[in-house]
mmCIF file of C-alpha atoms in Angstrom:
data_model
loop_
_atom_site.group_PDB
_atom_site.id
_atom_site.type_symbol
_atom_site.label_atom_id
_atom_site.label_comp_id
_atom_site.label_asym_id
_atom_site.label_seq_id
_atom_site.Cartn_x
_atom_site.Cartn_y
_atom_site.Cartn_z
ATOM 1 C CA MET A 1215 0.091 0.048 -0.169
ATOM 2 C CA SER A 1216 1.449 3.370 -0.929
ATOM 3 C CA SER A 1217 2.018 5.884 1.874
ATOM 4 C CA SER A 1218 -0.512 8.224 0.309
ATOM 5 C CA ASN A 1219 -3.116 5.381 0.554
ATOM 6 C CA ILE A 1220 -1.897 4.898 4.547
ATOM 7 C CA ARG A 1221 -2.437 8.789 4.991
ATOM 8 C CA ASP A 1222 -5.920 8.844 3.307
ATOM 9 C CA LYS A 1223 -6.914 6.039 5.530
ATOM 10 C CA ASP A 1224 -5.192 7.306 8.584
ATOM 11 C CA GLU A 1225 -7.033 10.265 8.142
ATOM 12 C CA ALA A 1226 -10.441 8.824 7.468
ATOM 13 C CA LEU A 1227 -10.326 6.924 10.739
ATOM 14 C CA LYS A 1228 -9.676 9.919 13.060
ATOM 15 C CA ASP A 1229 -12.230 11.140 15.068
ATOM 16 C CA TRP A 1230 -13.501 14.306 13.764
ATOM 17 C CA VAL A 1231 -16.431 14.995 16.156
ATOM 18 C CA SER A 1232 -14.636 14.948 19.201
ATOM 19 C CA ARG A 1233 -12.402 17.764 17.882
ATOM 20 C CA LEU A 1234 -15.714 19.876 17.889
ATOM 21 C CA PRO A 1235 -15.691 22.775 20.710
ATOM 22 C CA ASP A 1236 -17.383 21.647 23.729
ATOM 23 C CA ASP A 1237 -20.345 24.192 23.538
ATOM 24 C CA ILE A 1238 -21.234 21.980 19.901
ATOM 25 C CA LEU A 1239 -20.601 18.768 21.068
ATOM 26 C CA VAL A 1240 -22.846 19.173 24.063
ATOM 27 C CA ASN A 1241 -25.687 20.839 21.712
ATOM 28 C CA ILE A 1242 -25.523 17.610 19.627
ATOM 29 C CA ILE A 1243 -25.705 15.495 22.846
ATOM 30 C CA SER A 1244 -29.008 17.504 24.073
ATOM 31 C CA ARG A 1245 -30.735 15.996 21.090
ATOM 32 C CA LEU A 1246 -30.401 12.684 22.395
ATOM 33 C CA THR A 1247 -32.552 11.076 24.934
ATOM 34 C CA LEU A 1248 -30.921 11.207 28.663
ATOM 35 C CA LYS A 1249 -30.043 7.788 28.679
ATOM 36 C CA GLU A 1250 -28.412 7.994 25.043
ATOM 37 C CA ALA A 1251 -26.655 11.117 26.323
ATOM 38 C CA ALA A 1252 -25.562 9.455 29.325
ATOM 39 C CA ARG A 1253 -23.870 6.116 27.636
ATOM 40 C CA THR A 1254 -21.737 8.831 25.787
ATOM 41 C CA SER A 1255 -19.301 9.206 28.633
ATOM 42 C CA VAL A 1256 -17.874 6.128 28.074
ATOM 43 C CA LEU A 1257 -16.220 6.830 24.421
ATOM 44 C CA SER A 1258 -13.341 8.789 26.017
ATOM 45 C CA SER A 1259 -12.124 10.638 29.287
ATOM 46 C CA ARG A 1260 -13.100 14.274 27.372
ATOM 47 C CA TRP A 1261 -16.636 13.281 26.770
ATOM 48 C CA LYS A 1262 -17.261 11.835 30.288
ATOM 49 C CA TYR A 1263 -18.958 14.438 31.488
ATOM 50 C CA LEU A 1264 -19.957 16.429 28.605
ATOM 51 C CA TRP A 1265 -23.634 14.993 29.110
ATOM 52 C CA THR A 1266 -24.052 16.561 32.409
ATOM 53 C CA TYR A 1267 -24.199 19.902 30.740
ATOM 54 C CA ALA A 1268 -27.157 18.729 28.497
ATOM 55 C CA SER A 1269 -29.820 21.530 27.702
ATOM 56 C CA ASN A 1270 -32.826 19.575 27.780
ATOM 57 C CA LEU A 1271 -33.781 17.162 30.603
ATOM 58 C CA ASN A 1272 -36.707 15.257 29.300
ATOM 59 C CA PHE A 1273 -38.025 12.590 31.675
ATOM 60 C CA ASP A 1274 -40.926 11.497 30.316
ATOM 61 C CA ALA A 1275 -41.165 7.786 30.857
ATOM 62 C CA SER A 1276 -44.866 7.427 30.062
ATOM 63 C CA LYS A 1277 -44.284 4.597 27.725
ATOM 64 C CA LEU A 1278 -43.139 2.189 30.835
ATOM 65 C CA LEU A 1279 -46.957 2.905 32.017
ATOM 66 C CA VAL A 1280 -48.314 0.815 28.925
ATOM 67 C CA ASN A 1281 -47.838 -2.460 30.616
ATOM 68 C CA VAL A 1282 -47.271 -1.799 34.681
ATOM 69 C CA TYR A 1283 -49.781 -3.243 36.841
ATOM 70 C CA GLU A 1284 -50.950 -2.355 40.439
ATOM 71 C CA GLU A 1285 -48.392 -4.711 41.876
ATOM 72 C CA THR A 1286 -45.709 -3.473 40.332
ATOM 73 C CA ILE A 1287 -46.496 0.536 39.944
ATOM 74 C CA GLU A 1288 -44.951 1.260 43.332
ATOM 75 C CA GLU A 1289 -41.439 -0.446 42.410
ATOM 76 C CA GLU A 1290 -41.473 1.423 38.788
ATOM 77 C CA ARG A 1291 -42.166 4.799 40.777
ATOM 78 C CA LEU A 1292 -39.282 4.217 43.105
ATOM 79 C CA ARG A 1293 -37.088 3.485 39.933
ATOM 80 C CA TYR A 1294 -38.602 6.928 38.251
ATOM 81 C CA MET A 1295 -37.719 8.910 40.646
ATOM 82 C CA CYS A 1296 -34.132 7.354 41.317
ATOM 83 C CA TRP A 1297 -33.419 7.981 37.850
ATOM 84 C CA VAL A 1298 -34.521 11.461 37.797
ATOM 85 C CA ASN A 1299 -32.480 12.399 41.206
ATOM 86 C CA LYS A 1300 -29.553 10.656 40.032
ATOM 87 C CA VAL A 1301 -29.235 12.553 36.708
ATOM 88 C CA LEU A 1302 -30.117 16.104 38.439
ATOM 89 C CA GLU A 1303 -27.153 15.446 40.878
ATOM 90 C CA SER A 1304 -24.651 15.128 37.994
ATOM 91 C CA HIS A 1305 -26.322 17.636 36.117
ATOM 92 C CA LYS A 1306 -24.300 20.689 35.802
ATOM 93 C CA SER A 1307 -25.737 23.130 33.714
ATOM 94 C CA LEU A 1308 -26.898 26.335 35.179
ATOM 95 C CA SER A 1309 -29.718 26.814 32.608
ATOM 96 C CA VAL A 1310 -31.783 24.349 30.583
ATOM 97 C CA ASN A 1311 -34.177 24.721 27.199
ATOM 98 C CA GLU A 1312 -36.523 22.283 28.805
ATOM 99 C CA PHE A 1313 -37.479 20.477 32.168
ATOM 100 C CA ILE A 1314 -40.149 17.725 31.450
ATOM 101 C CA ILE A 1315 -41.627 15.500 34.078
ATOM 102 C CA VAL A 1316 -44.339 12.559 32.324
ATOM 103 C CA PHE A 1317 -44.823 10.000 35.468
ATOM 104 C CA ASP A 1318 -47.656 8.140 37.502
ATOM 105 C CA LEU A 1319 -47.034 9.993 40.668
ATOM 106 C CA ASP A 1320 -49.175 11.364 43.404
ATOM 107 C CA ASP A 1321 -49.318 13.476 46.426
ATOM 108 C CA SER A 1322 -47.224 10.771 48.407
ATOM 109 C CA HIS A 1323 -44.343 11.886 46.094
ATOM 110 C CA GLU A 1324 -44.491 15.339 47.125
ATOM 111 C CA SER A 1325 -40.771 15.917 48.492
ATOM 112 C CA ASN A 1326 -39.220 14.823 45.306
ATOM 113 C CA ILE A 1327 -42.181 16.447 42.677
ATOM 114 C CA SER A 1328 -41.379 19.607 44.847
ATOM 115 C CA HIS A 1329 -37.873 19.258 44.520
ATOM 116 C CA TRP A 1330 -37.889 19.112 41.047
ATOM 117 C CA VAL A 1331 -40.302 22.038 40.683
ATOM 118 C CA TYR A 1332 -37.470 23.824 42.525
ATOM 119 C CA THR A 1333 -34.864 22.556 40.541
ATOM 120 C CA ALA A 1334 -36.699 23.424 37.034
ATOM 121 C CA ILE A 1335 -36.983 27.138 37.946
ATOM 122 C CA SER A 1336 -33.370 27.541 39.486
ATOM 123 C CA LYS A 1337 -32.009 26.175 36.312
ATOM 124 C CA ARG A 1338 -34.195 28.619 34.082
ATOM 125 C CA ALA A 1339 -36.253 26.400 32.201
ATOM 126 C CA GLN A 1340 -37.750 27.648 29.149
ATOM 127 C CA LYS A 1341 -40.195 24.620 28.993
ATOM 128 C CA PHE A 1342 -41.545 23.491 31.906
ATOM 129 C CA GLU A 1343 -43.950 20.715 31.956
ATOM 130 C CA LEU A 1344 -45.305 18.564 34.981
ATOM 131 C CA ASN A 1345 -47.306 15.580 34.021
ATOM 132 C CA LEU A 1346 -48.669 13.195 36.591
ATOM 133 C CA PHE A 1347 -51.587 11.555 35.194
ATOM 134 C CA PRO A 1348 -51.901 8.127 36.665
ATOM 135 C CA ALA A 1349 -51.974 5.063 34.708
ATOM 136 C CA LEU A 1350 -54.340 2.813 36.566
ATOM 137 C CA CYS A 1351 -57.093 4.657 38.317
ATOM 138 C CA TRP A 1352 -58.814 8.138 38.725
ATOM 139 C CA PRO A 1353 -58.483 10.095 41.285
ATOM 140 C CA PRO A 1354 -55.038 8.704 41.968
ATOM 141 C CA ALA A 1355 -55.278 6.641 45.207
ATOM 142 C CA SER A 1356 -53.048 9.192 47.544
ATOM 143 C CA GLY A 1357 -54.154 12.049 46.107
ATOM 144 C CA ILE A 1358 -53.523 14.814 43.519
ATOM 145 C CA TYR A 1359 -49.850 16.565 43.928
ATOM 146 C CA GLU A 1360 -50.670 19.740 45.124
ATOM 147 C CA PHE A 1361 -48.522 22.798 44.160
ATOM 148 C CA SER A 1362 -46.937 23.425 47.361
ATOM 149 C CA GLN A 1363 -46.609 26.958 49.405
ATOM 150 C CA GLY A 1364 -42.906 26.155 49.902
ATOM 151 C CA CYS A 1365 -42.794 26.310 46.211
ATOM 152 C CA TYR A 1366 -44.923 29.215 45.770
ATOM 153 C CA ASP A 1367 -43.092 31.280 48.242
ATOM 154 C CA TYR A 1368 -39.733 30.410 46.454
ATOM 155 C CA LEU A 1369 -41.487 31.968 43.001
ATOM 156 C CA LYS A 1370 -42.319 35.311 44.887
ATOM 157 C CA SER A 1371 -38.811 35.510 46.506
ATOM 158 C CA PRO A 1372 -36.160 37.837 44.321
ATOM 159 C CA CYS A 1373 -34.406 34.623 43.099
ATOM 160 C CA GLY A 1374 -37.329 32.759 42.216
ATOM 161 C CA LEU A 1375 -38.542 35.956 40.069
ATOM 162 C CA SER A 1376 -35.315 36.410 38.343
ATOM 163 C CA ARG A 1377 -35.197 32.751 37.309
ATOM 164 C CA VAL A 1378 -39.024 32.424 36.472
ATOM 165 C CA LYS A 1379 -38.569 34.986 33.651
ATOM 166 C CA SER A 1380 -36.745 32.473 30.967
ATOM 167 C CA LEU A 1381 -40.344 30.524 31.175
ATOM 168 C CA ARG A 1382 -42.009 30.450 27.771
ATOM 169 C CA PHE A 1383 -43.526 26.740 28.165
ATOM 170 C CA LEU A 1384 -45.684 25.794 31.117
ATOM 171 C CA TYR A 1385 -47.929 22.630 31.258
ATOM 172 C CA PHE A 1386 -49.562 21.156 34.760
ATOM 173 C CA ASP A 1387 -51.513 17.815 34.547
ATOM 174 C CA THR A 1388 -52.934 16.133 37.181
ATOM 175 C CA VAL A 1389 -51.214 18.872 39.580
ATOM 176 C CA ASN A 1390 -53.566 20.906 41.907
ATOM 177 C CA VAL A 1391 -52.751 24.626 41.224
ATOM 178 C CA THR A 1392 -54.711 27.610 42.713
ATOM 179 C CA GLU A 1393 -55.894 30.675 40.439
ATOM 180 C CA GLU A 1394 -53.018 32.912 42.654
ATOM 181 C CA ILE A 1395 -50.311 30.496 41.358
ATOM 182 C CA LEU A 1396 -51.337 30.537 37.663
ATOM 183 C CA GLU A 1397 -51.975 34.388 37.760
ATOM 184 C CA PHE A 1398 -48.596 34.762 39.283
ATOM 185 C CA PHE A 1399 -46.809 32.675 36.111
ATOM 186 C CA ILE A 1400 -49.006 34.700 33.896
ATOM 187 C CA ASN A 1401 -48.398 38.045 35.097
ATOM 188 C CA ASN A 1402 -44.227 37.300 35.907
ATOM 189 C CA CYS A 1403 -43.181 35.606 33.090
ATOM 190 C CA PRO A 1404 -42.782 38.054 30.046
ATOM 191 C CA ASN A 1405 -41.983 35.293 27.666
ATOM 192 C CA LEU A 1406 -44.736 33.266 28.536
ATOM 193 C CA ASP A 1407 -46.557 31.635 25.295
ATOM 194 C CA ASP A 1408 -48.126 28.530 26.049
ATOM 195 C CA LEU A 1409 -50.361 27.911 29.061
ATOM 196 C CA ARG A 1410 -51.759 24.403 29.575
ATOM 197 C CA VAL A 1411 -53.349 23.281 32.685
ATOM 198 C CA GLY A 1412 -55.116 19.782 32.861
ATOM 199 C CA ARG A 1413 -57.277 18.329 35.717
ATOM 200 C CA SER A 1414 -56.786 20.462 38.381
ATOM 201 C CA ASP A 1415 -59.229 20.343 41.097
ATOM 202 C CA ASN A 1416 -57.761 23.359 43.220
ATOM 203 C CA LEU A 1417 -58.619 26.010 40.121
ATOM 204 C CA LEU A 1418 -62.028 27.428 40.501
ATOM 205 C CA ARG A 1419 -61.233 31.136 38.470
ATOM 206 C CA LEU A 1420 -58.848 32.260 36.512
ATOM 207 C CA LYS A 1421 -57.933 35.644 34.872
ATOM 208 C CA VAL A 1422 -55.621 35.706 31.835
ATOM 209 C CA VAL A 1423 -55.995 39.710 31.308
ATOM 210 C CA GLY A 1424 -53.124 42.128 30.176
ATOM 211 C CA SER A 1425 -52.300 44.298 27.180
ATOM 212 C CA LEU A 1426 -48.740 43.731 27.464
ATOM 213 C CA LEU A 1427 -48.938 39.729 27.611
ATOM 214 C CA GLN A 1428 -47.215 37.460 25.029
ATOM 215 C CA LEU A 1429 -49.534 34.643 25.376
ATOM 216 C CA LYS A 1430 -50.325 32.903 22.377
ATOM 217 C CA CYS A 1431 -52.030 29.663 23.837
ATOM 218 C CA LEU A 1432 -54.008 29.026 26.563
ATOM 219 C CA HIS A 1433 -55.652 25.364 26.904
ATOM 220 C CA ILE A 1434 -57.594 24.512 29.968
ATOM 221 C CA ASP A 1435 -58.407 20.508 29.973
ATOM 222 C CA HIS A 1436 -61.059 18.845 32.792
ATOM 223 C CA CYS A 1437 -60.226 21.237 35.379
ATOM 224 C CA ASN A 1438 -63.824 20.168 36.762
ATOM 225 C CA ASN A 1439 -64.275 22.634 39.542
ATOM 226 C CA LEU A 1440 -63.744 25.661 37.153
ATOM 227 C CA GLU A 1441 -66.517 27.968 37.481
ATOM 228 C CA GLU A 1442 -65.525 31.285 35.750
ATOM 229 C CA LEU A 1443 -62.785 32.119 33.058
ATOM 230 C CA GLU A 1444 -61.943 35.454 32.004
ATOM 231 C CA ILE A 1445 -59.804 36.368 29.281
ATOM 232 C CA SER A 1446 -58.594 39.644 27.432
ATOM 233 C CA CYS A 1447 -55.286 39.000 25.616
ATOM 234 C CA PRO A 1448 -54.424 40.934 22.655
ATOM 235 C CA SER A 1449 -51.538 38.335 21.648
ATOM 236 C CA LEU A 1450 -53.750 35.279 22.012
ATOM 237 C CA LEU A 1451 -53.637 32.836 18.879
ATOM 238 C CA SER A 1452 -55.105 29.527 20.067
ATOM 239 C CA PHE A 1453 -57.776 28.905 23.036
ATOM 240 C CA LYS A 1454 -58.896 25.127 23.822
ATOM 241 C CA TYR A 1455 -61.316 24.572 26.846
ATOM 242 C CA PHE A 1456 -62.665 21.164 27.537
ATOM 243 C CA GLY A 1457 -64.572 21.034 30.558
ATOM 244 C CA PRO A 1458 -67.920 21.650 32.637
ATOM 245 C CA GLU A 1459 -70.212 24.797 31.701
ATOM 246 C CA ILE A 1460 -68.493 27.717 33.101
ATOM 247 C CA LYS A 1461 -68.974 31.765 32.882
ATOM 248 C CA LEU A 1462 -66.737 32.919 30.111
ATOM 249 C CA HIS A 1463 -65.764 36.319 29.491
ATOM 250 C CA VAL A 1464 -63.632 36.713 26.345
ATOM 251 C CA LYS A 1465 -62.676 40.556 24.720
ATOM 252 C CA ASN A 1466 -59.594 41.970 23.096
ATOM 253 C CA VAL A 1467 -58.370 38.746 21.305
ATOM 254 C CA PRO A 1468 -57.837 40.352 17.764
ATOM 255 C CA GLN A 1469 -55.487 37.292 16.838
ATOM 256 C CA LEU A 1470 -57.578 34.280 17.918
ATOM 257 C CA VAL A 1471 -57.740 31.941 14.976
ATOM 258 C CA ASP A 1472 -57.631 28.826 16.808
ATOM 259 C CA VAL A 1473 -60.816 27.420 18.960
ATOM 260 C CA LEU A 1474 -61.656 24.358 20.709
ATOM 261 C CA ILE A 1475 -64.920 24.029 22.996
ATOM 262 C CA GLY A 1476 -66.291 20.814 24.700
ATOM 263 C CA GLY A 1477 -67.404 18.972 27.610
ATOM 264 C CA GLY A 1478 -69.697 20.440 29.261
ATOM 265 C CA HIS A 1479 -73.525 20.635 29.325
ATOM 266 C CA GLY A 1480 -74.856 23.747 27.832
ATOM 267 C CA ILE A 1481 -72.119 24.416 25.639
ATOM 268 C CA GLY A 1482 -73.816 24.575 22.572
ATOM 269 C CA LYS A 1483 -76.660 26.537 24.190
ATOM 270 C CA GLY A 1484 -74.366 29.595 24.358
ATOM 271 C CA LYS A 1485 -73.472 29.526 27.630
ATOM 272 C CA VAL A 1486 -69.743 28.814 26.405
ATOM 273 C CA ILE A 1487 -69.867 29.452 22.708
ATOM 274 C CA GLY A 1488 -71.688 32.755 23.218
ATOM 275 C CA PRO A 1489 -68.605 35.157 24.576
ATOM 276 C CA ILE A 1490 -66.264 34.054 21.314
ATOM 277 C CA VAL A 1491 -69.105 33.879 18.813
ATOM 278 C CA ASN A 1492 -68.179 37.877 17.733
ATOM 279 C CA TYR A 1493 -64.863 36.172 17.156
ATOM 280 C CA PHE A 1494 -65.897 33.404 14.793
ATOM 281 C CA PRO A 1495 -65.318 35.456 11.665
ATOM 282 C CA GLN A 1496 -61.431 35.284 12.003
ATOM 283 C CA LEU A 1497 -61.279 31.979 13.168
ATOM 284 C CA LYS A 1498 -59.429 29.111 10.912
ATOM 285 C CA THR A 1499 -60.119 26.496 12.919
ATOM 286 C CA LEU A 1500 -63.391 25.385 14.737
ATOM 287 C CA GLU A 1501 -63.847 22.433 16.746
ATOM 288 C CA LEU A 1502 -67.236 21.841 18.994
ATOM 289 C CA HIS A 1503 -67.536 18.541 20.872
ATOM 290 C CA VAL A 1504 -71.068 18.844 21.904
ATOM 291 C CA GLU A 1505 -73.982 16.408 23.008
ATOM 292 C CA LEU A 1506 -76.215 15.126 20.133
ATOM 293 C CA ASN A 1507 -80.080 16.706 20.676
ATOM 294 C CA GLU A 1508 -81.867 19.342 18.656
ATOM 295 C CA GLU A 1509 -80.902 22.543 21.024
ATOM 296 C CA ILE A 1510 -77.555 22.109 20.551
ATOM 297 C CA LEU A 1511 -77.260 21.481 16.681
ATOM 298 C CA GLN A 1512 -78.477 25.296 16.284
ATOM 299 C CA PHE A 1513 -75.514 26.785 15.417
ATOM 300 C CA PRO A 1514 -75.142 30.516 15.826
ATOM 301 C CA GLU A 1515 -75.905 32.507 12.186
ATOM 302 C CA CYS A 1516 -72.439 34.022 11.453
ATOM 303 C CA ASP A 1517 -70.186 34.469 8.824
ATOM 304 C CA LEU A 1518 -67.056 32.207 8.745
ATOM 305 C CA PRO A 1519 -65.139 33.791 5.889
ATOM 306 C CA GLU A 1520 -61.386 32.654 7.284
ATOM 307 C CA LEU A 1521 -62.547 29.201 8.445
ATOM 308 C CA ARG A 1522 -60.167 26.257 7.003
ATOM 309 C CA HIS A 1523 -61.391 23.576 9.307
ATOM 310 C CA LEU A 1524 -64.621 22.574 11.074
ATOM 311 C CA MET A 1525 -65.209 19.625 13.341
ATOM 312 C CA PHE A 1526 -68.002 18.845 15.289
ATOM 313 C CA MET A 1527 -67.708 15.888 17.393
ATOM 314 C CA LEU A 1528 -71.317 14.372 18.533
ATOM 315 C CA VAL A 1529 -71.512 12.653 21.366
ATOM 316 C CA HIS A 1530 -74.941 10.682 22.205
ATOM 317 C CA LEU A 1531 -75.729 10.575 25.534
ATOM 318 C CA ILE A 1532 -77.477 6.885 26.558
ATOM 319 C CA VAL A 1533 -79.945 7.081 29.296
ATOM 320 C CA ALA A 1534 -80.778 3.712 30.889
ATOM 321 C CA ALA A 1535 -83.975 3.129 32.721
ATOM 322 C CA SER A 1536 -85.189 0.250 34.754
ATOM 323 C CA LEU A 1537 -88.811 -0.950 34.496
ATOM 324 C CA VAL A 1538 -90.037 -2.181 37.992
#
């Protein structure tokens, strides 16, 4: 083999990736799952700790819950919490793009969950998702995790206020949060553009009001004790509500183009749809999940010149009666 061929072979075998700057390597690692990222530590001494600076902390292990059983769920929960805590103990970056928790946990795991909330905020997460929806039964046997007063007090502190400002996406599912806590995030996170809340029994009322708000998406799902929702947000593009009948007040949403309404009795009678009828002419997407009866099928008369997608999800209620 000629010397030139040997040189060409040596060039091909060189590890060019490892020659890249650390910040580029960390960016590459951040696109892997956490388990894949951790495996890169065995490549060489230089790679050993690079994964601990990953900017995406995605602890979504919901796929593991597909085949979980009652007799094994607690073991899976312990394994999940150990995994999250072990990664966080090793993680060295002061800021992250996303911090995602998705697993079946309840109020009996309060100390671990609250610690993760502190960590997400302290690392200036831009996307924070806390989804504790149960795999086996509803409601959770030990109760829904409640956003603690300690976490809220931390958020209101000068340290918490400075770090929460990075938040752009916030999603709570099967987490009890109050009006006060959600409105804190709404009013103190200038970059927040996506807020989603599901299955919060403590949420009774909510105001999403402010001419300076940057919020573009507001989704409220199965908050079954919600009584009243007020929206006045000029930046809002998407509003989705699925739940019981509520008092809905909507004004100053000139950019609203995407609406989904469903779930409660009386939705089709105008009690929930009524407040947004004035904005129908600007909508591009409209989905209505309603009960199948004559009264509800009386769609309001209006022009829909911009509409591109219309869906009616009709639910037929079957009432069983026993004859004695």
